[in-house]
Coordinates of C-alpha atoms in Angstrom, one line a residue:
M295 CA -9.5 -7.3 8.5
E296 CA -8.1 -8.6 5.3
R297 CA -8.0 -7.1 1.9
R298 CA -10.4 -9.7 0.6
T299 CA -12.9 -8.4 3.1
F300 CA -12.4 -4.8 2.0
L301 CA -13.1 -5.7 -1.6
G302 CA -16.0 -8.1 -1.0
A303 CA -18.5 -5.6 0.2
V304 CA -19.8 -4.3 -3.1
G305 CA -22.4 -5.2 -5.7
S306 CA -25.8 -6.2 -4.6
V307 CA -24.9 -6.5 -0.9
P308 CA -27.1 -4.1 1.2
V309 CA -25.2 -1.2 2.6
V310 CA -26.0 -2.2 6.2
A311 CA -24.7 -5.7 5.6
A312 CA -21.4 -4.4 4.1
C313 CA -18.0 -4.8 5.6
T314 CA -17.5 -4.1 9.2
K315 CA -15.8 -0.8 9.9
M316 CA -12.1 -0.9 10.7
D317 CA -11.4 1.7 13.3
N318 CA -8.0 3.2 12.7
N319 CA -8.4 6.0 15.3
P320 CA -5.0 6.2 17.0
R321 CA -6.7 6.9 20.3
T322 CA -8.3 3.5 20.2
P323 CA -5.2 1.1 20.3
S324 CA -5.5 -2.7 19.9
P325 CA -5.2 -4.6 23.1
A326 CA -1.8 -6.0 22.0
V327 CA -0.2 -2.5 22.1
I328 CA 2.6 -2.1 24.7
R329 CA 2.4 1.5 25.7
A330 CA 5.3 3.7 26.8
P331 CA 5.3 7.2 28.4
R332 CA 4.5 9.9 25.9
E333 CA 8.0 11.5 26.2
D334 CA 9.8 8.2 25.2
L335 CA 10.9 7.6 21.6
V336 CA 8.9 4.4 21.3
R337 CA 5.3 5.1 22.1
A338 CA 3.8 1.7 21.4
V339 CA 4.9 -1.8 20.0
E340 CA 2.7 -4.5 18.6
P341 CA 3.0 -7.6 16.3
L342 CA 2.3 -7.2 12.6
G343 CA -1.1 -8.6 11.7
F344 CA -2.8 -8.9 8.3
P345 CA -3.2 -6.1 7.3
W346 CA -0.8 -4.1 9.4
R347 CA -2.3 -1.5 11.7
T348 CA -1.9 2.1 10.6
L349 CA -2.5 5.6 12.1
D350 CA -4.2 8.6 10.6
P351 CA -3.7 9.7 7.8
F352 CA -3.2 6.1 6.7
L353 CA -6.0 3.7 6.6
F354 CA -4.5 0.3 5.6
C355 CA -1.2 -1.4 4.7
V356 CA -0.7 -4.9 3.5
H357 CA 2.4 -6.7 2.4
H358 CA 1.9 -9.3 -0.4
N359 CA 5.0 -11.5 -0.4
D360 CA 4.3 -14.5 -2.6
A361 CA 6.7 -17.2 -3.8
F362 CA 4.9 -17.6 -7.2
P363 CA 6.1 -20.5 -9.2
A364 CA 7.1 -20.5 -12.9
G365 CA 4.4 -19.4 -15.3
N366 CA 2.3 -21.6 -17.6
G367 CA 2.5 -19.5 -20.7
R368 CA -0.9 -17.9 -20.0
L369 CA 0.4 -15.7 -17.2
G370 CA -1.0 -18.1 -14.5
P371 CA 1.0 -20.6 -12.3
A372 CA 2.4 -23.7 -13.8
A373 CA 1.1 -25.6 -10.8
S374 CA -2.1 -27.4 -9.9
L375 CA -4.9 -25.1 -8.5
S376 CA -6.7 -28.2 -7.1
G377 CA -7.9 -27.6 -3.6
R378 CA -7.6 -23.9 -3.7
N379 CA -10.7 -21.8 -3.0
L380 CA -10.5 -19.9 -6.3
G381 CA -12.0 -16.5 -6.2
M382 CA -11.2 -16.2 -2.5
D383 CA -7.7 -17.8 -2.1
F384 CA -5.8 -16.3 0.8
D385 CA -4.4 -19.4 2.5
W386 CA -0.8 -19.1 1.3
R387 CA -0.7 -22.7 0.2
D388 CA 2.8 -23.5 -1.1
G389 CA 3.8 -19.9 -0.1
W390 CA 1.5 -18.0 -2.5
N391 CA -2.1 -17.0 -3.2
M392 CA -4.4 -16.6 -6.2
Y393 CA -6.3 -14.0 -4.2
H394 CA -9.4 -13.2 -6.2
G395 CA -7.9 -14.3 -9.4
R396 CA -9.0 -17.6 -11.0
T397 CA -6.5 -18.1 -13.8
V398 CA -4.0 -15.3 -13.0
P399 CA -3.3 -14.2 -9.4
G400 CA -4.5 -10.8 -8.4
F401 CA -7.5 -8.6 -7.7
P402 CA -10.0 -8.3 -10.7
Q403 CA -12.3 -5.4 -11.3
H404 CA -13.4 -3.6 -8.0
P405 CA -14.4 0.0 -7.0
H406 CA -13.0 2.6 -4.6
R407 CA -14.1 6.0 -3.4
G408 CA -12.8 8.5 -0.9
F409 CA -9.1 7.7 -0.5
E410 CA -5.9 6.8 -2.3
T411 CA -4.0 3.6 -3.0
V412 CA -0.2 3.7 -3.1
T413 CA 1.1 0.4 -4.5
I414 CA 4.9 -0.3 -4.1
A415 CA 5.8 -3.1 -6.4
R416 CA 9.3 -4.1 -5.2
R417 CA 9.5 -7.4 -7.0
G418 CA 7.2 -8.9 -9.6
L419 CA 4.9 -7.2 -12.0
V420 CA 1.4 -5.7 -11.8
D421 CA -1.1 -5.3 -14.6
H422 CA -3.4 -2.3 -13.9
A423 CA -6.6 -1.5 -15.8
D424 CA -9.3 1.0 -14.7
S425 CA -12.6 2.6 -15.6
L426 CA -10.9 5.8 -16.8
G427 CA -9.5 3.7 -19.7
A428 CA -5.9 3.7 -18.3
T429 CA -3.6 0.6 -18.2
A430 CA -0.1 0.0 -16.9
R431 CA 2.4 -2.8 -16.4
Y432 CA 4.7 -1.9 -13.5
G433 CA 7.1 -3.5 -11.1
D434 CA 10.7 -3.9 -10.0
G435 CA 10.6 -0.9 -7.7
D436 CA 7.9 1.1 -9.5
V437 CA 5.0 2.8 -7.5
Q438 CA 1.5 3.4 -8.7
W439 CA -0.4 6.2 -7.0
L440 CA -4.2 6.2 -7.5
T441 CA -6.6 8.9 -6.2
A442 CA -10.0 7.2 -6.2
G443 CA -11.7 10.5 -5.3
D444 CA -15.3 10.4 -6.5
G445 CA -15.1 6.9 -7.7
I446 CA -13.1 4.5 -9.9
Q447 CA -13.0 0.8 -10.7
H448 CA -9.7 -0.9 -11.3
A449 CA -8.1 -4.4 -11.6
E450 CA -4.6 -5.3 -10.2
M451 CA -3.4 -8.7 -11.7
F452 CA 0.0 -10.3 -11.1
P453 CA 1.1 -11.8 -14.4
L454 CA 3.7 -14.7 -14.1
L455 CA 5.8 -14.0 -17.2
R456 CA 8.7 -16.3 -16.5
E457 CA 8.2 -19.9 -17.6
D458 CA 11.7 -21.2 -16.8
A459 CA 12.0 -19.9 -13.2
P460 CA 9.9 -18.7 -10.2
N461 CA 8.0 -15.4 -10.3
P462 CA 8.4 -14.0 -6.8
M463 CA 6.2 -11.1 -5.7
D464 CA 7.0 -8.4 -3.0
L465 CA 4.4 -5.7 -2.9
F466 CA 3.0 -3.1 -0.5
Q467 CA -0.4 -1.6 -0.8
I468 CA -1.0 1.4 1.4
W469 CA -4.3 3.3 1.6
L470 CA -3.9 7.0 2.3
N471 CA -7.0 8.9 3.4
L472 CA -8.4 12.0 1.6
P473 CA -9.7 14.9 3.6
R474 CA -13.4 15.7 3.4
A475 CA -12.8 18.5 0.9
N476 CA -11.2 16.1 -1.6
K477 CA -13.2 12.9 -1.2
R478 CA -15.2 13.7 -4.3
V479 CA -12.5 15.0 -6.7
P480 CA -12.1 13.4 -10.1
A481 CA -10.1 10.1 -10.0
H482 CA -6.5 10.4 -10.9
F483 CA -4.0 7.8 -12.0
S484 CA -0.2 8.3 -11.9
M485 CA 3.1 6.3 -12.1
L486 CA 6.3 6.8 -10.2
W487 CA 8.9 4.8 -12.1
S488 CA 11.7 3.2 -10.1
E489 CA 14.3 5.2 -12.0
S490 CA 12.8 8.5 -10.7
I491 CA 12.5 7.5 -7.0
P492 CA 15.4 8.8 -4.9
R493 CA 17.6 6.5 -2.8
H494 CA 19.7 7.8 0.0
H495 CA 22.8 5.8 0.9
A496 CA 24.0 6.2 4.5
L497 CA 27.0 4.7 6.2
D498 CA 27.5 4.4 9.9
R499 CA 30.7 4.8 11.8
E500 CA 31.7 1.2 11.0
G501 CA 30.9 1.6 7.3
R502 CA 27.7 -0.5 7.5
A503 CA 25.1 0.6 4.9
T504 CA 21.5 1.6 5.0
E505 CA 19.6 2.3 1.7
V506 CA 16.6 4.6 2.1
T507 CA 14.1 4.5 -0.7
I508 CA 12.0 7.7 -0.5
I509 CA 8.6 7.4 -2.2
A510 CA 7.0 10.5 -0.6
G511 CA 8.4 13.2 1.7
A512 CA 11.5 15.2 2.2
L513 CA 14.0 12.8 4.0
H514 CA 17.6 13.8 3.5
G515 CA 16.5 16.6 1.1
A516 CA 15.3 14.2 -1.5
R517 CA 13.5 15.4 -4.6
V518 CA 10.6 13.0 -4.9
P519 CA 8.1 12.8 -7.8
A520 CA 5.2 15.0 -7.0
P521 CA 2.2 13.2 -5.6
P522 CA -1.3 13.6 -7.1
P523 CA -2.6 17.2 -6.9
H524 CA -5.5 16.5 -4.5
S525 CA -3.6 14.0 -2.2
W526 CA -3.1 14.7 1.5
A527 CA 0.6 14.3 0.6
S528 CA 0.3 17.4 -1.6
T529 CA -1.1 19.5 1.3
R530 CA 1.2 22.1 2.8
D531 CA 2.7 20.9 6.1
A532 CA 1.0 17.4 5.9
K533 CA 4.6 16.0 5.7
V534 CA 3.4 12.6 4.4
T535 CA 6.5 10.3 4.3
I536 CA 6.6 6.9 2.8
A537 CA 10.0 5.2 2.7
T538 CA 11.7 1.8 3.0
L539 CA 15.0 1.1 4.7
A540 CA 17.3 -1.8 3.7
M541 CA 19.9 -2.2 6.5
A542 CA 23.0 -4.3 6.6
P543 CA 23.5 -6.5 9.6
R544 CA 24.2 -4.4 12.7
A545 CA 24.0 -1.1 10.7
V546 CA 23.0 2.0 12.6
Y547 CA 20.8 4.7 11.0
T548 CA 19.3 7.8 12.5
L549 CA 15.9 8.9 11.3
P550 CA 15.8 12.6 11.9
A551 CA 13.3 14.4 14.1
D552 CA 10.4 16.1 12.6
D553 CA 7.3 17.9 13.8
P554 CA 6.1 16.1 17.0
A555 CA 2.4 16.4 15.9
L556 CA 3.1 13.9 13.1
N557 CA 2.1 10.2 13.4
R558 CA 5.2 8.1 12.7
T559 CA 5.2 4.3 12.5
V560 CA 8.0 1.9 11.5
Y561 CA 7.3 -1.7 10.5
I562 CA 10.2 -4.1 11.1
Y563 CA 9.0 -6.8 8.6
K564 CA 12.3 -8.6 7.8
G565 CA 15.5 -9.4 9.7
A566 CA 16.4 -10.1 13.3
G567 CA 14.7 -7.1 14.9
A568 CA 16.3 -3.8 15.9
R569 CA 17.0 -1.5 18.8
L570 CA 15.0 1.8 18.6
G571 CA 16.5 4.4 20.9
G572 CA 17.9 1.6 23.0
R573 CA 14.7 -0.4 23.2
E574 CA 14.7 -3.9 21.7
V575 CA 11.9 -4.5 19.1
A576 CA 11.6 -8.0 17.6
A577 CA 11.1 -8.6 13.9
R578 CA 7.6 -8.8 12.6
N579 CA 6.6 -5.9 14.9
L580 CA 5.6 -2.3 14.3
A581 CA 6.6 0.6 16.6
V582 CA 4.9 4.0 16.9
L583 CA 7.6 6.6 17.4
H584 CA 7.7 10.1 18.8
A585 CA 8.2 12.1 15.6
G586 CA 9.8 15.0 17.4
Q587 CA 12.9 13.0 18.4
D588 CA 15.8 11.5 16.4
A589 CA 15.2 7.8 16.1
V590 CA 18.4 5.8 16.3
I591 CA 17.8 2.4 14.6
E592 CA 20.4 -0.3 15.4
N593 CA 19.7 -3.2 13.1
G594 CA 20.1 -6.8 14.3
D595 CA 22.5 -9.5 13.2
A596 CA 20.7 -10.2 9.8
P597 CA 19.9 -8.0 6.8
G598 CA 16.8 -6.0 7.9
E599 CA 14.0 -4.2 6.1
I600 CA 11.7 -1.5 7.5
L601 CA 8.8 0.4 6.1
L602 CA 8.2 4.0 7.4
L603 CA 4.8 5.7 7.3
Q604 CA 4.5 9.2 8.6
G605 CA 2.1 12.1 8.3
R606 CA 0.0 14.7 10.0
P607 CA -3.4 13.3 11.0
I608 CA -6.3 14.6 9.0
G609 CA -8.4 14.4 12.2
E610 CA -11.8 13.9 10.6
P611 CA -14.3 11.1 11.2
V612 CA -13.6 7.9 9.3
V613 CA -16.4 5.6 8.2
Q614 CA -15.2 2.7 6.2
R615 CA -17.3 0.0 4.5
G616 CA -15.6 -2.3 2.1
P617 CA -13.8 -0.3 -0.6
F618 CA -15.4 3.1 0.3
V619 CA -14.0 5.5 2.9
M620 CA -16.1 8.5 3.8
N621 CA -16.9 10.7 6.8
T622 CA -20.5 9.6 7.5
L623 CA -22.6 6.6 7.1
D624 CA -25.0 8.5 4.8
E625 CA -22.0 9.2 2.5
I626 CA -21.2 5.4 2.5
R627 CA -24.8 4.7 1.5
Q628 CA -24.6 7.2 -1.2
A629 CA -21.4 5.7 -2.5
H630 CA -23.0 2.3 -2.8
M631 CA -26.0 3.8 -4.5
D632 CA -23.8 5.8 -6.9
Y633 CA -21.7 2.7 -7.7
Q634 CA -24.8 0.5 -8.4
R635 CA -26.3 3.3 -10.6
T636 CA -23.3 4.5 -12.5
Q637 CA -20.6 1.8 -12.1
F638 CA -18.2 4.8 -11.7
G639 CA -18.1 5.3 -15.4
G640 CA -18.5 1.6 -16.4
W641 CA -15.8 -1.0 -17.3
P642 CA -14.3 -0.6 -20.8
W643 CA -12.3 -3.9 -20.8
P644 CA -13.6 -7.2 -22.3
D645 CA -13.3 -9.1 -18.9
S646 CA -12.9 -8.3 -15.2
A647 CA -9.2 -9.5 -15.0
P648 CA -7.4 -8.0 -18.0
T649 CA -3.7 -8.7 -18.5
L650 CA -1.3 -7.0 -20.9
G651 CA 0.6 -9.6 -22.8
N652 CA 3.8 -11.5 -22.5
E653 CA 6.4 -8.7 -22.8
R654 CA 8.2 -7.6 -19.7
R655 CA 8.2 -3.9 -20.8
R656 CA 7.0 -1.5 -18.1
F657 CA 4.7 1.2 -19.3
A658 CA 1.6 3.2 -18.6
R659 CA -1.1 4.2 -21.1
H660 CA -3.1 7.1 -19.5
A661 CA -6.8 7.9 -20.1
D662 CA -5.9 10.8 -22.4
G663 CA -3.9 8.4 -24.7
R664 CA -0.5 9.5 -23.5
V665 CA 2.0 6.7 -23.0
D666 CA 5.1 6.7 -20.8
T667 CA 7.6 4.0 -20.1
A668 CA 9.9 3.2 -17.3
G669 CA 13.2 5.0 -17.6
G670 CA 11.7 7.2 -20.3

């Protein structure tokens, strides 16, 4: 199920006709999964889809990797949009999408309830605006962590600032579930600037490097920025870990063992594949690992990149319809009714796809008026 489907099931659509539920129950694997005995390091392997399959406590992961062209001076592409299905452009024509944007690529105003979005903007820029009154321009390694909680609307637009060169985008969006007790907490917006995110540099016996960027968790004793207060990642012993690995050709890296009750998944999304505990896994595949064992990762013959998602399962029922994730169908119906009645606080911006000017400065203006900047 694509992100466009998740975000399309709102407004006047009747609840019963909303988006089909995506079942992320790890006990219900897709038919493509290759299973291994439970004591083996690699428990399952399957090709990456769109979005990528996730395990509890994660709900969703998508990788936006767009070769956007030069900008047109109005933050849109200096290229013809003829033939594109504007408002629903997901075909990767010429290597990029407009998504739901019509003049600037991105995702205009849409609501969420009951979970968190973690957006890792590795390259390119994102303009954020929300119903709390907060805005931000972030990118180049920054991370936005948004607790939707009781309900929020936000927009995520991808401004193309450079007019003299392409504007490549490399972005992950990960949806992290909230436990029942926190699904109706007040919405919360926070930024993790790239300069504050720890990076661990490991060398193997041959001097080949692996850089581990640690967004959440305690890998290698890293001191990561605190996640939002009501996040599952803030829960004692949840051990939520989100990290990326950039590996030199033939580099060897050991992901240390952790609690065997955790769900641990690695996504080999770039390179020539890898050996995991002696098992060959091709590029563009995910592998579900036994978290209680050291995982020796031997990269292939090209620079490789891997995403790691790990955490203790919440273990509660998941009912997902479009942009709402609750525990029961009645709660989903209530979310739709609440959104139609209150608009989750309304939309304070003059249009549904606000952008933040032509300066490259990375900053966040919070709902209380406080402003912080990257590196500051």
